[in-house]
Amino acid sequence: MKRNTFIHTSIGATALLAIPFEGIAKILSKVREKKGYKIDSGNDRASKPIHLFEGDTFYTKVSTADTDGDLYVYESTRVKKGGPNLHVHYEQDEWWYILEGEFQIKVGDQLFHAKSGDSVFGPRGIPHTFTKIDDDTPAKMITTFQPAGKMEACFQALSDGLMKGKTEAELDKFRKEHGFERVGPPLDYYKKF
């Protein structure tokens, strides 16, 4: 073997060994969707909408699995007024696009009034919450999480009723296991799981 070939081979092998085995497994396990797809209005990516928050329905449009966890997008129909507690996502940016109705969205110290066609961005690590304002008419929004984290799994577990009847301490633990934390009250009416 020539000396240059030996040196280059040795350097390459050393670099490969320097990559942690977990990192190698993660790289090799990435499987992205290779074809485009269409989700019709009122339908869900898996044909199994998520139902939670006192009658709200989430229609997954881009699943966490489609993007190897890089993105999660869902359209939600909100029936009653209200929203979640003030909370913070450790690693996800969140973006809301209002399709119908009106919402108040709080991000940090800013309170935004958002209506059809408006969008609001919530950076990771900044406390935020929102509320559907009107109780009389349904409202719709598109929400994205980037990266997806465990939000889709969180919503699915809630939809399946896994957290019904749990204490606030158990709910707080569940939130933290899914990458976010309750840090304050809702803007008005808290929509329970």
Coordinates of N, CA, C and O in Angstrom, one line a residue:
M1 N 0.8 -1.2 0.0 CA 0.0 0.0 0.0 C 0.9 1.2 0.0 O 1.9 1.3 0.7
K2 N 0.5 2.2 -0.8 CA 1.3 3.4 -0.9 C 1.1 4.2 0.4 O 0.0 4.1 1.0
R3 N 2.1 5.0 0.7 CA 2.0 5.7 2.0 C 0.9 6.7 2.0 O 0.1 6.8 3.0
N4 N 0.6 7.5 0.9 CA -0.5 8.4 0.9 C -1.9 7.7 1.0 O -2.8 8.2 1.7
T5 N -2.0 6.6 0.4 CA -3.2 5.8 0.5 C -3.4 5.4 1.9 O -4.5 5.4 2.5
F6 N -2.4 4.9 2.6 CA -2.4 4.4 4.0 C -2.8 5.6 4.9 O -3.7 5.4 5.7
I7 N -2.3 6.8 4.7 CA -2.6 7.9 5.5 C -4.0 8.3 5.4 O -4.7 8.5 6.4
H8 N -4.5 8.4 4.1 CA -5.9 8.8 3.9 C -6.8 7.8 4.4 O -7.9 8.1 5.0
T9 N -6.5 6.5 4.3 CA -7.4 5.5 4.8 C -7.4 5.5 6.4 O -8.5 5.4 7.0
S10 N -6.3 5.8 7.0 CA -6.2 5.9 8.4 C -7.0 7.1 8.9 O -7.7 7.0 9.9
I11 N -6.9 8.2 8.3 CA -7.6 9.4 8.7 C -9.1 9.1 8.6 O -9.9 9.5 9.5
G12 N -9.5 8.6 7.5 CA -10.9 8.3 7.3 C -11.5 7.3 8.3 O -12.6 7.5 8.9
A13 N -10.7 6.3 8.6 CA -11.2 5.3 9.6 C -11.2 6.0 11.0 O -12.2 5.7 11.8
T14 N -10.3 6.8 11.3 CA -10.3 7.5 12.6 C -11.5 8.4 12.7 O -12.1 8.5 13.8
A15 N -11.8 9.2 11.6 CA -12.9 10.1 11.7 C -14.2 9.3 11.8 O -15.1 9.7 12.6
L16 N -14.3 8.2 11.2 CA -15.5 7.3 11.3 C -15.7 6.8 12.8 O -16.8 6.9 13.3
L17 N -14.6 6.4 13.4 CA -14.7 5.9 14.7 C -15.0 7.1 15.7 O -15.4 6.8 16.8
A18 N -14.6 8.3 15.3 CA -14.9 9.4 16.2 C -16.4 9.8 16.3 O -16.8 10.4 17.2
I19 N -17.2 9.4 15.3 CA -18.6 9.7 15.3 C -19.2 8.7 16.3 O -19.0 7.5 16.2
P20 N -20.0 9.2 17.3 CA -20.6 8.3 18.3 C -21.6 7.4 17.5 O -22.2 7.7 16.5
F21 N -21.7 6.2 18.1 CA -22.5 5.1 17.5 C -24.0 5.6 17.4 O -24.6 5.3 16.5
E22 N -24.4 6.4 18.4 CA -25.8 6.9 18.3 C -26.0 7.8 17.1 O -27.0 7.7 16.5
G23 N -25.0 8.6 16.8 CA -25.1 9.5 15.7 C -25.1 8.7 14.4 O -25.9 9.0 13.5
I24 N -24.4 7.6 14.3 CA -24.4 6.8 13.1 C -25.8 6.2 12.9 O -26.3 6.2 11.9
A25 N -26.3 5.6 14.0 CA -27.6 5.0 14.0 C -28.7 6.0 13.5 O -29.6 5.7 12.8
K26 N -28.6 7.3 14.0 CA -29.5 8.3 13.7 C -29.4 8.6 12.2 O -30.4 8.8 11.5
I27 N -28.2 8.7 11.7 CA -28.0 9.0 10.3 C -28.6 7.9 9.4 O -29.3 8.2 8.4
L28 N -28.3 6.7 9.8 CA -28.7 5.5 9.0 C -30.2 5.3 9.1 O -30.8 4.8 8.1
S29 N -30.9 5.7 10.2 CA -32.3 5.5 10.3 C -33.2 6.5 9.7 O -34.4 6.4 9.7
K30 N -32.6 7.6 9.2 CA -33.5 8.7 8.6 C -34.2 8.2 7.4 O -33.5 7.7 6.4
V31 N -35.5 8.2 7.4 CA -36.2 7.8 6.3 C -37.3 8.9 6.0 O -38.2 9.1 6.8
R32 N -37.1 9.6 4.9 CA -38.0 10.7 4.6 C -39.0 10.2 3.5 O -38.7 9.3 2.8
E33 N -40.1 10.9 3.5 CA -41.1 10.6 2.5 C -40.5 11.0 1.2 O -39.8 12.0 1.0
K34 N -40.6 10.1 0.2 CA -39.9 10.3 -1.1 C -40.9 10.7 -2.2 O -40.5 11.0 -3.3
K35 N -42.2 10.8 -1.9 CA -43.2 11.2 -2.9 C -44.0 12.3 -2.2 O -44.3 12.3 -1.0
G36 N -44.5 13.2 -3.1 CA -45.5 14.2 -2.6 C -46.8 13.5 -2.3 O -47.1 12.4 -2.7
Y37 N -47.7 14.2 -1.6 CA -49.0 13.7 -1.3 C -49.9 14.8 -1.1 O -49.5 16.0 -0.9
K38 N -51.2 14.5 -1.2 CA -52.3 15.5 -1.0 C -53.2 15.1 0.1 O -53.6 13.9 0.1
I39 N -53.6 16.0 0.9 CA -54.5 15.7 2.0 C -55.7 16.6 1.7 O -55.6 17.8 1.6
D40 N -56.9 16.0 1.4 CA -58.1 16.8 1.1 C -58.6 17.6 2.3 O -58.3 17.2 3.4
S41 N -59.3 18.6 2.0 CA -59.9 19.5 3.1 C -60.7 18.6 4.0 O -61.5 17.7 3.5
G42 N -60.6 18.8 5.3 CA -61.4 18.1 6.2 C -60.8 16.7 6.5 O -61.5 15.9 7.2
N43 N -59.7 16.3 5.9 CA -59.1 15.0 6.1 C -57.8 15.1 6.9 O -57.2 16.2 7.0
D44 N -57.3 13.9 7.3 CA -56.1 13.8 8.1 C -55.1 12.9 7.4 O -55.5 12.0 6.7
R45 N -53.8 13.2 7.6 CA -52.8 12.4 6.9 C -52.9 10.9 7.2 O -52.8 10.1 6.3
A46 N -53.3 10.5 8.4 CA -53.5 9.1 8.7 C -55.0 8.6 8.7 O -55.3 7.5 9.1
S47 N -55.8 9.5 8.2 CA -57.3 9.2 8.2 C -57.8 9.0 9.6 O -58.7 8.2 9.8
K48 N -57.1 9.6 10.6 CA -57.5 9.5 12.0 C -57.3 10.8 12.7 O -56.3 11.0 13.4
P49 N -58.3 11.7 12.5 CA -58.1 13.0 13.2 C -57.9 12.9 14.7 O -58.4 11.9 15.3
I50 N -57.3 13.9 15.3 CA -57.1 13.9 16.7 C -58.2 14.8 17.3 O -58.4 15.9 16.9
H51 N -58.9 14.2 18.4 CA -59.9 15.0 19.0 C -59.5 15.3 20.5 O -59.2 14.4 21.2
L52 N -59.5 16.5 20.8 CA -59.2 16.9 22.2 C -59.6 18.3 22.5 O -60.3 19.0 21.6
F53 N -59.3 18.8 23.6 CA -59.6 20.2 24.1 C -61.1 20.5 23.9 O -61.4 21.5 23.2
E54 N -61.9 19.7 24.5 CA -63.4 20.0 24.5 C -64.0 20.2 23.1 O -64.7 21.2 22.9
G55 N -63.8 19.3 22.2 CA -64.4 19.4 20.9 C -63.5 19.8 19.8 O -64.0 19.8 18.6
D56 N -62.3 20.2 20.0 CA -61.4 20.6 18.9 C -61.0 19.4 18.2 O -60.8 18.3 18.7
T57 N -60.7 19.6 16.9 CA -60.3 18.5 16.0 C -59.0 18.9 15.3 O -59.0 20.0 14.7
F58 N -58.0 18.1 15.4 CA -56.7 18.3 14.7 C -56.6 17.4 13.5 O -56.7 16.2 13.7
Y59 N -56.3 18.0 12.3 CA -56.1 17.2 11.1 C -54.7 17.3 10.8 O -54.2 18.4 10.3
T60 N -53.9 16.3 11.0 CA -52.5 16.3 10.6 C -52.3 16.4 9.1 O -52.9 15.7 8.4
K61 N -51.5 17.4 8.7 CA -51.3 17.6 7.3 C -49.9 17.1 6.9 O -49.7 16.6 5.8
V62 N -48.9 17.4 7.8 CA -47.5 16.9 7.6 C -47.2 16.2 8.9 O -47.1 16.9 10.0
S63 N -47.0 14.9 8.9 CA -46.7 14.1 10.1 C -45.3 14.2 10.5 O -44.4 14.4 9.6
T64 N -45.0 14.1 11.7 CA -43.6 14.0 12.2 C -42.8 12.9 11.5 O -41.7 13.1 11.1
A65 N -43.5 11.8 11.2 CA -42.8 10.7 10.5 C -42.4 11.1 9.0 O -41.5 10.5 8.5
D66 N -43.2 12.0 8.4 CA -42.9 12.4 7.0 C -41.6 13.1 6.9 O -41.0 13.2 5.8
T67 N -41.1 13.8 8.0 CA -40.0 14.7 7.9 C -38.9 14.3 8.9 O -38.0 15.1 9.2
D68 N -38.9 13.0 9.3 CA -37.9 12.6 10.3 C -37.8 13.5 11.5 O -36.8 13.8 12.1
G69 N -39.0 14.0 11.9 CA -39.1 14.9 13.1 C -38.7 16.3 12.8 O -38.7 17.1 13.8
D70 N -38.5 16.7 11.6 CA -38.1 18.1 11.3 C -39.3 19.1 11.4 O -39.1 20.3 11.6
L71 N -40.5 18.6 11.1 CA -41.7 19.4 11.0 C -42.9 18.7 11.3 O -43.1 17.5 11.0
Y72 N -43.9 19.3 12.0 CA -45.2 18.8 12.2 C -46.2 19.9 11.9 O -46.1 21.0 12.4
V73 N -47.2 19.7 11.0 CA -48.2 20.6 10.7 C -49.6 20.0 10.8 O -49.8 18.9 10.3
Y74 N -50.5 20.8 11.5 CA -51.8 20.3 11.5 C -52.8 21.5 11.4 O -52.4 22.7 11.7
E75 N -54.0 21.2 10.9 CA -55.1 22.2 10.9 C -56.0 21.9 12.0 O -56.3 20.7 12.2
S76 N -56.4 22.8 12.8 CA -57.3 22.6 13.9 C -58.6 23.4 13.7 O -58.6 24.5 13.3
T77 N -59.7 22.7 14.0 CA -61.0 23.4 14.1 C -61.3 23.5 15.5 O -61.3 22.6 16.3
R78 N -61.5 24.8 15.9 CA -61.8 25.1 17.3 C -63.2 25.5 17.5 O -63.7 26.4 16.8
V79 N -63.9 24.7 18.3 CA -65.4 24.9 18.5 C -65.7 26.0 19.6 O -66.4 26.9 19.3
K80 N -65.2 25.8 20.8 CA -65.4 26.7 21.9 C -64.3 27.7 22.1 O -63.2 27.4 21.6
K81 N -64.6 28.7 22.8 CA -63.6 29.7 23.1 C -62.6 29.1 24.1 O -62.9 28.1 24.7
G82 N -61.5 29.7 24.2 CA -60.5 29.3 25.1 C -59.2 28.7 24.5 O -59.1 28.8 23.3
G83 N -58.3 28.3 25.3 CA -57.0 27.8 24.8 C -56.2 27.2 25.9 O -56.7 27.0 27.1
P84 N -54.9 26.9 25.6 CA -54.1 26.2 26.6 C -53.5 27.2 27.7 O -53.6 28.4 27.5
N85 N -52.9 26.6 28.7 CA -52.2 27.4 29.7 C -51.0 28.0 29.0 O -50.5 27.6 27.9
L86 N -50.4 29.1 29.6 CA -49.2 29.7 29.2 C -48.1 28.6 29.3 O -48.1 27.9 30.4
H87 N -47.4 28.3 28.3 CA -46.4 27.3 28.3 C -45.2 27.6 27.4 O -45.2 28.6 26.7
V88 N -44.1 26.8 27.6 CA -42.9 27.1 26.8 C -42.4 25.8 26.2 O -42.4 24.7 26.9
H89 N -42.1 25.8 24.9 CA -41.5 24.6 24.3 C -39.9 24.8 24.4 O -39.4 25.8 24.0
Y90 N -39.3 23.7 24.8 CA -37.8 23.8 25.0 C -37.1 23.9 23.6 O -36.1 24.6 23.5
E91 N -37.6 23.2 22.6 CA -36.8 23.1 21.4 C -37.6 23.3 20.1 O -37.1 23.2 19.0
Q92 N -38.9 23.7 20.2 CA -39.7 23.9 19.0 C -40.1 25.3 18.9 O -40.6 26.0 19.8
D93 N -40.0 25.8 17.6 CA -40.6 27.0 17.2 C -42.0 26.7 16.9 O -42.3 25.6 16.4
E94 N -43.0 27.6 17.1 CA -44.4 27.3 16.8 C -44.9 28.5 15.9 O -44.5 29.7 16.2
W95 N -45.7 28.2 14.9 CA -46.2 29.2 14.0 C -47.7 28.9 13.8 O -48.1 27.8 13.6
W96 N -48.5 30.0 13.9 CA -50.0 29.9 13.8 C -50.4 30.7 12.6 O -50.0 31.8 12.4
Y97 N -51.3 30.1 11.7 CA -51.8 30.8 10.6 C -53.4 30.7 10.7 O -53.9 29.6 10.8
I98 N -54.1 31.8 10.8 CA -55.5 31.8 11.1 C -56.2 31.7 9.7 O -56.1 32.5 8.8
L99 N -57.1 30.6 9.6 CA -57.9 30.4 8.4 C -59.3 31.1 8.6 O -59.8 31.7 7.6
E100 N -59.9 30.9 9.8 CA -61.2 31.4 10.0 C -61.3 31.8 11.5 O -60.6 31.2 12.3
G101 N -62.1 32.8 11.8 CA -62.3 33.2 13.2 C -61.2 34.2 13.7 O -60.4 34.7 12.9
E102 N -61.2 34.4 15.0 CA -60.3 35.3 15.6 C -59.7 34.7 16.9 O -60.4 34.0 17.6
F103 N -58.4 35.0 17.1 CA -57.7 34.5 18.2 C -56.9 35.6 18.9 O -56.5 36.6 18.2
Q104 N -56.6 35.5 20.1 CA -55.6 36.3 20.8 C -54.4 35.4 21.0 O -54.7 34.3 21.5
I105 N -53.2 35.8 20.6 CA -52.1 35.0 20.8 C -51.0 35.8 21.6 O -50.6 36.9 21.1
K106 N -50.6 35.2 22.7 CA -49.6 35.9 23.5 C -48.3 35.2 23.3 O -48.2 34.0 23.5
V107 N -47.2 35.9 23.0 CA -45.9 35.4 22.8 C -45.0 36.4 23.7 O -44.8 37.5 23.3
G108 N -44.4 35.8 24.7 CA -43.6 36.7 25.6 C -44.5 37.7 26.2 O -45.6 37.4 26.8
D109 N -44.2 39.0 26.1 CA -45.0 40.1 26.7 C -45.9 40.7 25.6 O -46.6 41.7 25.9
Q110 N -45.9 40.2 24.4 CA -46.7 40.7 23.3 C -48.0 40.0 23.2 O -48.1 38.7 23.2
L111 N -49.1 40.7 23.0 CA -50.4 40.1 22.8 C -50.9 40.5 21.4 O -51.0 41.7 21.1
F112 N -51.1 39.6 20.6 CA -51.6 39.8 19.2 C -53.0 39.4 19.0 O -53.4 38.4 19.4
H113 N -53.8 40.3 18.3 CA -55.1 39.9 17.9 C -55.0 39.4 16.4 O -54.5 40.2 15.5
A114 N -55.3 38.2 16.2 CA -55.1 37.6 14.9 C -56.4 37.1 14.3 O -57.2 36.4 15.0
K115 N -56.7 37.4 13.0 CA -57.9 37.0 12.3 C -57.5 36.4 11.0 O -56.3 36.2 10.7
S116 N -58.5 36.0 10.3 CA -58.3 35.2 9.0 C -57.2 35.9 8.2 O -57.2 37.1 7.9
G117 N -56.2 35.1 7.8 CA -55.1 35.6 7.0 C -53.9 36.0 7.7 O -52.8 36.2 7.2
D118 N -54.0 36.2 9.1 CA -52.9 36.6 9.9 C -52.1 35.4 10.4 O -52.6 34.3 10.5
S119 N -50.8 35.6 10.6 CA -50.0 34.6 11.2 C -49.2 35.2 12.4 O -48.9 36.4 12.4
V120 N -48.8 34.3 13.3 CA -48.0 34.7 14.4 C -46.9 33.7 14.6 O -47.2 32.5 14.6
F121 N -45.7 34.1 14.9 CA -44.6 33.2 15.2 C -44.2 33.3 16.7 O -44.1 34.3 17.3
G122 N -44.0 32.1 17.2 CA -43.6 31.9 18.6 C -42.2 31.2 18.7 O -42.2 30.0 18.4
P123 N -41.1 31.9 19.0 CA -39.8 31.2 19.0 C -39.7 30.3 20.2 O -40.3 30.5 21.3
R124 N -38.9 29.2 20.0 CA -38.7 28.3 21.1 C -38.1 29.0 22.3 O -37.4 30.0 22.2
G125 N -38.5 28.5 23.5 CA -37.9 29.1 24.7 C -38.7 30.3 25.2 O -38.4 30.8 26.2
I126 N -39.7 30.8 24.4 CA -40.5 32.0 24.8 C -41.9 31.5 25.2 O -42.6 30.9 24.4
P127 N -42.3 31.8 26.4 CA -43.7 31.4 26.9 C -44.7 32.0 25.9 O -44.6 33.1 25.5
H128 N -45.8 31.2 25.7 CA -46.8 31.6 24.8 C -48.1 30.9 25.1 O -48.1 29.8 25.8
T129 N -49.2 31.4 24.6 CA -50.5 30.8 24.7 C -51.4 31.5 23.7 O -51.0 32.5 23.1
F130 N -52.6 31.0 23.6 CA -53.6 31.6 22.7 C -55.0 31.3 23.1 O -55.2 30.3 23.9
T131 N -55.9 32.0 22.6 CA -57.3 31.7 22.9 C -58.2 32.0 21.7 O -57.9 33.0 21.0
K132 N -59.1 31.2 21.4 CA -60.2 31.5 20.5 C -61.1 32.5 21.1 O -61.5 32.2 22.3
I133 N -61.4 33.6 20.5 CA -62.1 34.6 21.1 C -63.7 34.4 21.2 O -64.3 34.5 22.2
D134 N -64.3 34.1 20.1 CA -65.7 34.0 19.9 C -66.2 32.6 20.2 O -65.6 31.6 19.7
D135 N -67.2 32.4 21.0 CA -67.8 31.1 21.4 C -68.8 30.7 20.4 O -69.3 29.5 20.4
D136 N -69.3 31.6 19.5 CA -70.5 31.3 18.7 C -70.2 30.6 17.4 O -71.0 29.9 16.8
T137 N -69.0 30.9 16.8 CA -68.7 30.3 15.5 C -67.4 29.5 15.6 O -66.4 29.9 16.2
P138 N -67.3 28.4 14.8 CA -66.0 27.7 14.8 C -64.9 28.5 14.2 O -65.2 29.4 13.4
A139 N -63.7 28.2 14.5 CA -62.5 28.9 14.0 C -61.6 27.8 13.5 O -61.6 26.7 14.0
K140 N -60.7 28.2 12.6 CA -59.7 27.2 12.1 C -58.3 27.9 12.1 O -58.2 29.1 11.7
M141 N -57.3 27.1 12.4 CA -55.9 27.6 12.2 C -55.0 26.5 11.8 O -55.4 25.3 12.0
I142 N -53.9 26.9 11.2 CA -52.9 25.9 10.9 C -51.8 26.2 11.9 O -51.4 27.3 12.1
T143 N -51.2 25.1 12.5 CA -50.2 25.3 13.5 C -49.0 24.4 13.0 O -49.2 23.3 12.6
T144 N -47.8 24.9 13.1 CA -46.6 24.2 12.8 C -45.7 24.1 14.0 O -45.6 25.1 14.8
F145 N -45.0 23.0 14.1 CA -43.9 22.9 15.1 C -42.6 22.5 14.3 O -42.6 21.6 13.5
Q146 N -41.5 23.3 14.6 CA -40.3 23.0 13.9 C -39.2 23.1 14.9 O -39.0 24.2 15.5
P147 N -38.4 22.0 15.2 CA -38.7 20.7 14.7 C -39.9 20.1 15.4 O -40.5 20.7 16.3
A148 N -40.4 19.0 15.0 CA -41.6 18.4 15.4 C -41.6 18.0 16.9 O -42.6 18.2 17.6
G149 N -40.5 17.6 17.4 CA -40.4 17.1 18.7 C -41.4 16.0 19.0 O -41.6 15.2 18.1
K150 N -42.0 16.0 20.1 CA -43.0 14.9 20.5 C -44.4 15.5 20.5 O -45.3 14.9 21.2
M151 N -44.6 16.6 19.8 CA -46.0 17.2 19.9 C -47.1 16.3 19.3 O -48.1 16.2 19.8
E152 N -46.8 15.7 18.2 CA -47.8 14.9 17.5 C -48.1 13.7 18.5 O -49.3 13.4 18.7
A153 N -47.1 13.1 19.1 CA -47.3 12.0 20.0 C -48.1 12.5 21.2 O -49.0 11.7 21.8
C154 N -47.8 13.7 21.7 CA -48.5 14.3 22.8 C -50.0 14.4 22.5 O -50.8 13.9 23.3
F155 N -50.3 15.0 21.4 CA -51.7 15.2 21.0 C -52.4 13.9 20.8 O -53.6 13.7 21.2
Q156 N -51.7 12.9 20.2 CA -52.4 11.6 20.0 C -52.7 10.9 21.4 O -53.7 10.3 21.6
A157 N -51.7 11.0 22.3 CA -51.9 10.4 23.6 C -53.1 11.1 24.3 O -54.0 10.4 25.0
L158 N -53.2 12.4 24.2 CA -54.4 13.1 24.8 C -55.7 12.7 24.1 O -56.7 12.4 24.8
S159 N -55.7 12.6 22.8 CA -56.8 12.1 22.1 C -57.3 10.7 22.5 O -58.5 10.4 22.5
D160 N -56.3 9.9 22.7 CA -56.6 8.5 23.1 C -57.1 8.4 24.6 O -57.4 7.3 25.1
G161 N -57.1 9.6 25.3 CA -57.6 9.6 26.7 C -56.6 9.1 27.7 O -57.0 8.9 28.9
L162 N -55.3 9.1 27.4 CA -54.3 8.6 28.3 C -54.1 9.5 29.5 O -53.6 9.0 30.6
M163 N -54.5 10.7 29.5 CA -54.3 11.6 30.6 C -55.6 12.0 31.3 O -55.5 12.9 32.2
K164 N -56.7 11.5 30.9 CA -57.9 11.8 31.6 C -57.9 11.4 33.1 O -57.4 10.3 33.4
G165 N -58.3 12.3 33.9 CA -58.4 12.0 35.4 C -57.0 12.1 36.1 O -56.9 11.8 37.3
K166 N -56.0 12.5 35.4 CA -54.7 12.7 36.0 C -54.6 14.0 36.8 O -55.3 14.9 36.6
T167 N -53.7 13.9 37.8 CA -53.5 15.1 38.7 C -52.7 16.2 37.9 O -52.1 15.8 36.9
E168 N -52.7 17.4 38.4 CA -51.9 18.4 37.7 C -50.4 18.1 37.7 O -49.7 18.4 36.8
A169 N -49.9 17.4 38.8 CA -48.5 17.0 38.8 C -48.2 16.0 37.7 O -47.2 16.0 37.1
E170 N -49.2 15.1 37.5 CA -49.0 14.1 36.5 C -49.1 14.7 35.1 O -48.3 14.3 34.2
L171 N -50.0 15.7 34.9 CA -50.0 16.4 33.6 C -48.8 17.2 33.4 O -48.3 17.2 32.3
D172 N -48.2 17.8 34.4 CA -47.0 18.6 34.3 C -45.8 17.6 33.9 O -45.0 18.0 33.0
K173 N -45.8 16.5 34.5 CA -44.7 15.5 34.1 C -44.9 15.1 32.6 O -43.9 15.0 31.9
F174 N -46.1 14.8 32.2 CA -46.5 14.4 30.8 C -46.0 15.5 29.9 O -45.4 15.2 28.9
R175 N -46.3 16.8 30.2 CA -45.9 17.9 29.4 C -44.4 17.9 29.2 O -43.8 18.0 28.1
K176 N -43.6 17.8 30.3 CA -42.2 17.8 30.2 C -41.6 16.7 29.4 O -40.7 16.9 28.7
E177 N -42.2 15.5 29.6 CA -41.8 14.4 28.8 C -42.0 14.6 27.3 O -41.4 13.9 26.4
H178 N -42.9 15.5 26.9 CA -43.2 15.8 25.5 C -42.6 17.1 25.1 O -42.9 17.7 24.0
G179 N -41.6 17.7 25.9 CA -40.8 18.8 25.4 C -41.4 20.2 25.7 O -40.9 21.2 25.1
F180 N -42.4 20.3 26.6 CA -42.8 21.6 27.0 C -43.3 21.7 28.4 O -43.4 20.6 29.1
E181 N -43.5 22.9 28.9 CA -43.7 23.1 30.4 C -44.8 24.2 30.6 O -44.7 25.2 29.9
R182 N -45.7 23.9 31.4 CA -46.7 24.9 31.8 C -46.0 25.9 32.7 O -45.3 25.6 33.7
V183 N -46.2 27.2 32.4 CA -45.5 28.3 33.2 C -46.4 29.4 33.6 O -46.0 30.3 34.2
G184 N -47.7 29.2 33.4 CA -48.7 30.2 33.8 C -50.1 29.9 33.4 O -50.3 28.8 32.8
P185 N -51.0 30.8 33.7 CA -52.4 30.5 33.4 C -52.8 30.8 31.9 O -52.0 31.4 31.2
P186 N -54.0 30.3 31.5 CA -54.4 30.7 30.1 C -54.8 32.1 30.0 O -54.9 32.8 31.0
L187 N -55.1 32.6 28.8 CA -55.5 34.0 28.6 C -56.9 34.2 29.2 O -57.2 35.2 29.8
D188 N -57.8 33.2 29.0 CA -59.1 33.3 29.6 C -59.6 32.0 30.1 O -59.2 31.5 31.1
Y189 N -60.3 31.2 29.2 CA -60.8 29.9 29.6 C -59.8 28.8 29.2 O -59.4 28.7 28.1
Y190 N -59.5 28.0 30.2 CA -58.6 26.9 30.0 C -59.3 25.7 29.4 O -60.2 25.2 30.0
K191 N -58.9 25.3 28.2 CA -59.5 24.1 27.6 C -58.8 22.9 28.0 O -57.7 22.7 27.7
K192 N -59.5 22.1 28.8 CA -58.9 20.9 29.4 C -58.7 19.8 28.4 O -59.3 19.7 27.4
F193 N -57.7 18.9 28.7 CA -57.4 17.8 27.9 C -58.6 16.9 27.8 O -58.9 16.2 27.0

